[in-house]
Short mmCIF file of C-alpha atoms and ligand atoms in Angstrom, two decimals:
data_model
loop_
_atom_site.label_atom_id
_atom_site.label_comp_id
_atom_site.label_asym_id
_atom_site.label_seq_id
_atom_site.Cartn_x
_atom_site.Cartn_y
_atom_site.Cartn_z
CA MET A 16 64.67 146.86 110.28
CA SER A 17 65.03 143.59 112.16
CA GLN A 18 66.68 140.71 110.59
CA THR A 19 65.58 137.16 111.20
CA PRO A 20 68.51 134.76 111.42
CA PRO A 21 68.27 131.95 108.90
CA PRO A 22 66.77 128.76 110.39
CA PRO A 23 69.35 126.18 111.53
CA PRO A 24 69.93 123.47 108.94
CA SER A 25 67.74 120.55 109.85
CA ALA A 26 69.65 117.28 110.03
CA ASP A 27 66.44 115.36 110.48
CA THR A 28 64.94 115.66 106.98
CA PRO A 29 65.38 112.49 104.95
CA GLN A 30 67.12 114.54 102.24
CA ALA A 31 69.81 115.71 104.63
CA LYS A 32 70.34 112.21 105.87
CA ALA A 33 70.76 110.76 102.44
CA ASP A 34 73.05 113.47 101.24
CA LYS A 35 75.19 114.25 104.21
CA ARG A 36 74.87 111.12 106.26
CA ALA A 37 74.35 113.28 109.28
CA PHE A 38 73.71 111.73 112.61
CA PRO A 39 72.83 114.39 115.26
CA CYS A 40 73.78 113.68 118.88
CA PRO A 41 70.70 112.94 120.99
CA ASN A 42 72.32 115.00 123.83
CA CYS A 43 73.44 118.19 122.12
CA GLY A 44 72.65 117.95 118.42
CA ALA A 45 76.26 118.10 117.25
CA ASP A 46 77.53 115.61 114.68
CA LEU A 47 78.11 111.99 115.65
CA ARG A 48 81.08 110.27 114.05
CA PHE A 49 81.90 106.59 113.89
CA ASP A 50 84.69 105.96 116.41
CA PRO A 51 86.85 103.01 115.46
CA GLY A 52 88.08 102.51 118.97
CA ALA A 53 84.69 102.44 120.56
CA GLU A 54 83.12 100.79 117.53
CA ALA A 55 80.17 103.10 118.14
CA LEU A 56 79.08 106.59 117.13
CA LYS A 57 80.66 109.35 119.22
CA CYS A 58 79.61 112.93 119.57
CA THR A 59 82.23 115.44 118.32
CA HIS A 60 81.09 117.86 120.95
CA CYS A 61 79.91 116.18 124.22
CA GLU A 62 81.54 112.74 123.61
CA ALA A 63 78.25 110.90 124.07
CA GLU A 64 78.34 107.41 122.62
CA VAL A 65 75.57 105.94 120.57
CA ASP A 66 75.65 102.28 119.52
CA VAL A 67 75.47 101.35 115.81
CA PRO A 68 72.27 99.29 115.53
CA HIS A 69 73.31 95.67 115.05
CA LEU A 70 71.90 94.23 111.86
CA ASP A 71 71.88 90.64 110.69
CA ASP A 72 75.36 89.98 109.35
CA GLU A 73 74.18 87.34 106.93
CA ALA A 74 73.25 90.02 104.43
CA ALA A 75 76.91 91.15 104.43
CA GLN A 76 78.12 87.63 103.60
CA GLU A 77 75.42 86.75 101.09
CA GLU A 78 76.78 85.58 97.71
CA HIS A 79 74.81 86.78 94.69
CA ASP A 80 74.58 84.77 91.52
CA LEU A 81 76.73 86.50 88.91
CA ARG A 82 75.26 85.02 85.72
CA SER A 83 71.65 85.68 86.58
CA GLN A 84 72.57 89.24 87.70
CA ILE A 85 74.27 89.91 84.37
CA ALA A 86 71.58 88.15 82.33
CA SER A 87 68.75 90.02 83.99
CA GLY A 88 70.29 93.30 83.05
CA ALA A 89 68.95 94.63 86.29
CA THR A 90 70.96 97.39 87.88
CA LEU A 91 72.08 97.06 91.47
CA GLU A 92 70.57 99.35 94.02
CA THR A 93 72.13 102.78 93.84
CA VAL A 94 72.12 105.97 95.89
CA GLU A 95 73.08 109.51 94.97
CA THR A 96 75.99 111.02 96.80
CA PRO A 97 77.67 114.45 96.41
CA SER A 98 81.06 113.68 94.77
CA LEU A 99 84.16 115.09 93.15
CA ASN A 100 85.95 113.54 90.24
CA CYS A 101 89.73 113.89 90.23
CA THR A 102 91.00 114.58 86.74
CA THR A 103 94.54 113.64 87.77
CA CYS A 104 94.02 110.06 88.97
CA GLY A 105 90.44 109.33 88.00
CA ALA A 106 89.17 108.72 91.53
CA SER A 107 85.57 109.67 92.27
CA VAL A 108 85.16 110.53 95.98
CA GLU A 109 82.34 111.61 98.17
CA PHE A 110 82.67 115.34 99.10
CA ASP A 111 80.31 117.76 100.75
CA SER A 112 79.80 120.91 98.76
CA ASP A 113 80.68 123.01 101.82
CA GLU A 114 84.14 121.49 102.24
CA HIS A 115 86.89 124.03 101.69
CA SER A 116 89.83 121.81 101.07
CA ARG A 117 89.41 119.90 97.88
CA LEU A 118 92.58 117.78 97.73
CA CYS A 119 92.18 114.38 96.17
CA PRO A 120 92.84 111.90 98.99
CA PHE A 121 94.41 109.48 96.52
CA CYS A 122 96.84 111.59 94.51
CA ASP A 123 96.96 114.79 96.66
CA SER A 124 96.22 117.12 93.75
CA ALA A 125 93.78 119.93 93.99
CA ILE A 126 90.38 119.19 92.39
CA VAL A 127 88.90 122.18 90.59
CA ALA A 128 85.70 120.51 89.46
CA ASP A 129 82.34 121.21 91.19
CA VAL A 130 80.65 118.79 93.54
CA THR A 131 77.97 116.91 91.62
CA MET A 132 75.49 114.25 92.63
CA GLN A 133 76.57 110.85 91.43
CA ARG A 134 74.80 107.49 91.33
CA ASN A 135 76.71 104.85 93.18
CA ILE A 136 76.02 101.23 93.97
CA VAL A 137 74.88 100.52 97.52
CA PRO A 138 77.31 98.01 99.00
CA GLN A 139 75.92 94.99 100.90
CA GLY A 140 78.58 95.04 103.53
CA LEU A 141 81.74 96.64 104.83
CA LEU A 142 84.62 96.14 107.14
CA PRO A 143 84.37 99.03 109.63
CA PHE A 144 87.47 100.98 110.64
CA LYS A 145 89.19 99.49 113.63
CA ILE A 146 92.35 101.58 113.51
CA GLN A 147 91.95 105.11 114.90
CA VAL A 148 93.58 108.06 113.22
CA LYS A 149 96.04 108.36 116.15
CA GLU A 150 97.15 104.77 115.56
CA ALA A 151 97.46 105.46 111.85
CA HIS A 152 99.84 108.30 112.66
CA GLU A 153 101.89 106.07 114.95
CA LEU A 154 102.04 103.37 112.31
CA MET A 155 103.23 105.89 109.73
CA HIS A 156 105.88 107.15 112.17
CA THR A 157 107.18 103.65 112.76
CA TRP A 158 107.10 102.83 109.07
CA LEU A 159 109.05 105.95 108.12
CA LEU A 160 111.66 105.31 110.82
CA SER A 161 112.21 101.84 109.46
CA ARG A 162 113.00 103.10 105.94
CA TRP A 163 116.63 103.57 104.98
CA PHE A 164 115.72 106.54 102.84
CA ALA A 165 114.09 108.55 105.59
CA PRO A 166 116.05 111.72 106.22
CA ASP A 167 116.13 113.40 109.67
CA GLY A 168 113.05 115.44 110.35
CA ILE A 169 110.73 113.57 108.02
CA THR A 170 108.88 111.95 110.85
CA GLU A 171 108.22 115.35 112.56
CA ASP A 172 106.83 116.67 109.28
CA SER A 173 104.74 113.59 108.79
CA ALA A 174 103.08 114.16 112.17
CA LYS A 175 101.33 117.18 110.61
CA GLU A 176 100.01 115.24 107.62
CA ASN A 177 96.32 114.79 107.40
CA PHE A 178 94.89 111.29 107.19
CA ASN A 179 91.79 110.55 105.09
CA GLY A 180 89.69 107.62 106.16
CA ILE A 181 88.32 106.15 102.91
CA TYR A 182 86.02 103.29 102.27
CA VAL A 183 87.10 101.73 99.00
CA PRO A 184 84.52 99.92 96.89
CA THR A 185 85.50 96.29 96.21
CA TRP A 186 84.03 93.36 94.32
CA THR A 187 84.56 89.87 95.60
CA TYR A 188 84.16 86.85 93.26
CA ASP A 189 83.82 83.10 93.83
CA ALA A 190 83.91 80.42 91.14
CA TYR A 191 84.32 76.72 90.67
CA THR A 192 86.61 75.85 87.72
CA SER A 193 87.29 72.77 85.67
CA THR A 194 90.18 72.85 83.21
CA ALA A 195 90.85 70.25 80.51
CA TYR A 196 94.46 70.52 79.37
CA THR A 197 96.99 68.95 77.05
CA GLY A 198 100.69 69.37 77.18
CA LYS A 199 104.07 67.78 77.80
CA ARG A 200 105.88 66.63 80.85
CA GLY A 201 109.67 66.77 80.88
CA ASP A 202 111.74 64.46 83.05
CA TYR A 203 115.49 64.34 83.24
CA ARG A 204 117.13 61.00 82.56
CA GLY A 205 120.69 60.03 83.03
CA SER A 206 123.25 62.10 84.91
CA GLY A 207 126.26 64.28 84.22
CA LYS A 208 127.09 64.64 80.54
CA ASN A 209 124.35 62.12 79.66
CA ARG A 210 121.65 64.04 81.38
CA ARG A 211 118.82 64.57 78.87
CA ILE A 212 115.29 65.74 79.16
CA HIS A 213 112.63 63.32 78.05
CA TRP A 214 109.21 64.60 77.01
CA THR A 215 105.95 62.73 77.31
CA ARG A 216 102.59 63.92 76.00
CA VAL A 217 100.06 64.38 78.76
CA SER A 218 96.48 65.43 79.19
CA GLY A 219 94.14 65.76 82.15
CA THR A 220 91.60 67.79 84.03
CA VAL A 221 92.09 69.91 87.14
CA SER A 222 89.21 71.26 89.16
CA GLY A 223 89.28 73.83 91.88
CA SER A 224 87.44 76.69 93.50
CA PHE A 225 88.08 80.30 94.34
CA ASP A 226 86.67 82.12 97.30
CA ASP A 227 86.56 85.91 97.53
CA VAL A 228 88.98 86.97 94.85
CA LEU A 229 89.13 90.69 95.53
CA VAL A 230 88.98 93.22 92.74
CA SER A 231 89.04 96.88 93.52
CA GLY A 232 85.96 98.72 92.24
CA SER A 233 88.19 101.63 91.31
CA GLN A 234 91.67 102.16 89.83
CA SER A 235 92.91 104.47 92.48
CA VAL A 236 94.35 102.00 94.93
CA SER A 237 94.14 98.66 93.12
CA VAL A 238 97.85 97.88 93.16
CA GLU A 239 98.07 98.52 96.85
CA PHE A 240 95.08 96.35 97.35
CA LYS A 241 96.32 93.31 95.55
CA ASP A 242 99.83 93.22 96.78
CA ALA A 243 100.28 95.23 99.88
CA LEU A 244 97.27 95.81 102.12
CA ALA A 245 95.96 92.23 102.00
CA PRO A 246 94.85 90.09 103.69
CA TRP A 247 91.43 91.48 104.68
CA PRO A 248 89.46 89.66 107.42
CA LEU A 249 86.33 89.25 105.33
CA ARG A 250 84.68 87.05 107.94
CA ASP A 251 84.16 90.20 109.96
CA LEU A 252 82.03 91.91 107.30
CA GLU A 253 79.17 93.96 108.72
CA THR A 254 75.97 94.63 106.92
CA TYR A 255 76.15 98.08 105.31
CA GLN A 256 74.80 100.90 107.40
CA THR A 257 75.49 104.57 106.83
CA GLU A 258 76.36 104.95 110.51
CA PHE A 259 79.76 103.31 109.84
CA LEU A 260 80.48 106.00 107.28
CA ALA A 261 79.86 108.93 109.59
CA GLY A 262 83.14 110.91 109.61
CA PHE A 263 84.66 108.92 106.76
CA ARG A 264 84.57 109.26 103.00
CA ALA A 265 83.37 106.63 100.56
CA GLU A 266 85.02 106.31 97.19
CA ASN A 267 82.64 105.72 94.31
CA HIS A 268 83.14 102.71 92.12
CA THR A 269 84.44 103.27 88.61
CA PHE A 270 84.61 99.56 87.69
CA GLY A 271 81.42 97.66 87.10
CA LEU A 272 80.42 94.12 88.00
CA GLU A 273 81.45 92.58 84.68
CA GLU A 274 84.69 94.48 84.37
CA GLY A 275 85.57 93.41 87.81
CA TYR A 276 84.78 89.77 87.00
CA ASN A 277 87.01 89.90 83.90
CA GLU A 278 89.82 91.19 86.10
CA SER A 279 89.26 88.40 88.64
CA GLN A 280 89.45 85.81 85.86
CA VAL A 281 92.91 87.03 84.91
CA PHE A 282 94.00 86.18 88.43
CA MET A 283 92.12 82.87 88.45
CA ARG A 284 93.57 81.74 85.14
CA ALA A 285 97.13 82.43 86.36
CA LYS A 286 96.42 80.30 89.42
CA ILE A 287 94.88 77.57 87.27
CA ARG A 288 98.06 77.37 85.22
CA ASP A 289 99.91 76.72 88.41
CA TRP A 290 97.47 73.89 89.19
CA VAL A 291 97.93 72.44 85.72
CA ARG A 292 101.73 72.51 86.03
CA ALA A 293 101.50 70.77 89.40
CA ASP A 294 99.13 68.20 87.91
CA ILE A 295 101.51 67.46 84.99
CA GLY A 296 104.37 67.03 87.41
CA GLY A 297 107.91 66.19 86.35
CA SER A 298 110.83 68.60 86.10
CA LYS A 299 109.36 70.74 83.34
CA GLN A 300 105.97 71.30 81.89
CA ILE A 301 104.61 72.64 78.64
CA ILE A 302 100.95 73.57 78.52
CA SER A 303 99.73 73.28 74.92
CA SER A 304 96.05 73.94 75.59
CA ALA A 305 93.91 74.70 78.57
CA ASP A 306 90.14 74.99 78.39
CA THR A 307 88.53 76.26 81.53
CA GLY A 308 84.85 76.14 82.42
CA PHE A 309 83.63 78.44 85.16
CA SER A 310 80.56 77.59 87.22
CA LYS A 311 78.65 78.66 90.39
CA GLU A 312 80.06 82.17 89.93
CA THR A 313 78.97 84.55 92.67
CA PHE A 314 79.82 88.00 93.78
CA LYS A 315 79.58 90.53 96.69
CA HIS A 316 79.96 94.25 96.66
CA ILE A 317 81.66 95.57 99.78
CA LEU A 318 83.65 98.50 101.18
CA LEU A 319 87.15 98.21 102.67
CA PRO A 320 88.62 100.74 105.09
CA VAL A 321 91.88 102.47 104.19
CA TRP A 322 93.67 105.38 105.85
CA ILE A 323 95.46 107.35 103.23
CA THR A 324 97.98 110.16 103.64
CA HIS A 325 100.85 111.76 101.78
CA TYR A 326 104.31 112.78 102.98
CA THR A 327 106.99 114.97 101.54
CA LEU A 328 110.48 113.81 100.73
CA GLU A 329 112.93 116.06 98.93
CA GLY A 330 110.11 118.15 97.54
CA GLU A 331 108.11 115.15 96.23
CA ARG A 332 104.88 113.91 97.65
CA TYR A 333 104.45 110.19 98.31
CA ARG A 334 101.37 108.25 99.25
CA MET A 335 101.08 106.02 102.24
CA SER A 336 98.11 103.78 103.13
CA VAL A 337 97.13 101.82 106.21
CA ASN A 338 94.71 98.90 106.21
CA GLY A 339 91.95 100.32 108.42
CA GLN A 340 91.21 96.94 109.98
CA THR A 341 94.62 95.29 110.44
CA GLY A 342 97.01 98.28 110.53
CA LYS A 343 99.15 96.90 107.72
CA VAL A 344 101.11 99.78 106.15
CA TYR A 345 102.00 100.33 102.56
CA GLY A 346 103.99 103.35 101.40
CA GLN A 347 105.32 104.44 98.05
CA ARG A 348 109.09 104.35 98.09
CA PRO A 349 111.11 107.05 96.47
CA PHE A 350 113.73 104.81 94.81
CA SER A 351 116.18 106.01 92.16
CA LYS A 352 115.33 104.91 88.60
CA LYS A 353 117.92 102.14 88.75
CA LYS A 354 116.74 100.99 92.14
CA LEU A 355 113.19 101.19 90.92
CA ALA A 356 113.95 98.73 88.13
CA VAL A 357 115.44 96.26 90.63
CA GLY A 358 112.57 96.90 93.00
CA ALA A 359 109.99 96.19 90.25
CA LEU A 360 111.70 92.86 89.47
CA VAL A 361 111.74 91.82 93.08
CA GLY A 362 108.12 93.01 93.34
CA PHE A 363 107.17 90.85 90.41
CA ILE A 364 108.85 87.72 91.72
CA SER A 365 107.31 88.08 95.17
CA MET A 366 103.94 88.69 93.55
CA VAL A 367 104.26 85.39 91.69
CA VAL A 368 105.09 83.60 94.91
CA VAL A 369 102.68 85.22 97.29
CA GLY A 370 99.98 86.07 94.77
CA GLY A 371 97.63 83.71 96.53
CA LEU A 372 97.32 86.09 99.43
CA ILE A 373 94.31 87.87 98.11
CA SER A 374 92.44 84.74 97.29
CA VAL A 375 91.78 81.87 99.53
CA SER A 376 92.00 79.07 97.09
CA THR A 377 90.37 75.93 98.33
CA GLY A 378 91.21 74.26 95.02
CA PRO A 379 93.06 71.05 94.47
CA ASN A 380 95.18 69.96 97.35
CA ILE A 381 98.49 70.66 95.63
CA THR A 382 101.75 71.54 97.29
CA PRO A 383 102.62 75.19 96.52
CA TYR A 384 104.53 75.25 93.37
CA LEU A 385 107.28 77.72 92.52
CA TYR A 386 108.65 78.72 89.13
CA GLN A 387 112.27 77.89 88.39
CA ALA A 388 113.00 80.80 86.07
CA SER A 389 116.62 79.70 85.62
CA ASP A 390 115.69 76.72 83.44
CA GLU A 391 115.49 76.92 79.67
CA GLY A 392 112.82 78.87 77.82
CA ASP A 393 110.42 75.90 77.57
CA TRP A 394 108.89 77.02 80.78
CA PHE A 395 107.39 80.13 79.35
CA LYS A 396 106.38 78.72 76.00
CA ASP A 397 102.73 78.23 76.81
ZN1 ZN B 21 76.66 115.60 121.94
ZN1 ZN B 22 93.39 112.18 92.41
#
């Protein structure tokens, strides 16, 4: 009895394209992968290069009206992708059903769930990977060597670690704000023993604008996003094309448009309080009331490139990420509990001071304004 071999899987059917994002090499039929160095598709077998078709980049930069989107109740365009949900960290990541290793790229735990088709919002644009996996390894090596905690041998071990190239879903929000406030301004009078604070009632309005406040569309890397991997060169956004994703994984969003906007408003309101304090002036300020109106609110939905890996230190696994565009590195640090407490405090203070990094605030032309936490409690009363 003769056996007919099964037909080769066709990569040309639309179904295969949508599901697997397969791009067969025109030379040899092997898989093409997006090559960050060449900024083109490269064949995994014969090294043939195929350009990514250049699309109009205006679509990537287009701002969509937030209020009308929410009011219309219309859903954004979605596509189904085969995905795994990590029960440990909550990440939802694109996975092919034929992949053997099912380690969550975010938390490194084994995922036992089955691959299922999940609806995901089609992003309008993305920042393609510019950093190659080889560079990511070098950056990790340098980063580990620069850490005081790194024991001998850790960098050799780290060379074996596998990097995952992940596109992380991200919302960007713009808004104009106008804030009417009332409060008190404190000025010191006199000197030495006679130094007294004198309070005056004040009121006023500050206006400003926010451009591209970034909110991660998932919880898996949001902290790293806000504080450590920024800034992102959003001017270089490319219009979304699946070619850029060939060889990489996309994370699915778990945060919707409105949830993301609420998150961005928390950031905006904190900034606005700084503006109000600067507007009040004087040595101390008390904000009694602040009423903010938001207008011209717009959004974009984009993907940002992150290399993620884990390394082992004294039996524990730690995550390390690299900004796939700029090469900026962020690693989890295995501090002792006591050191962790100190580290958290330092982290908080630096966040207050450099918090503006993720948002380009074009708002009122006010000199950057720092808290003086050593003063009396008045400062935090509001
Ligand atoms: Zn080829
Ligand atoms: Zn996980």
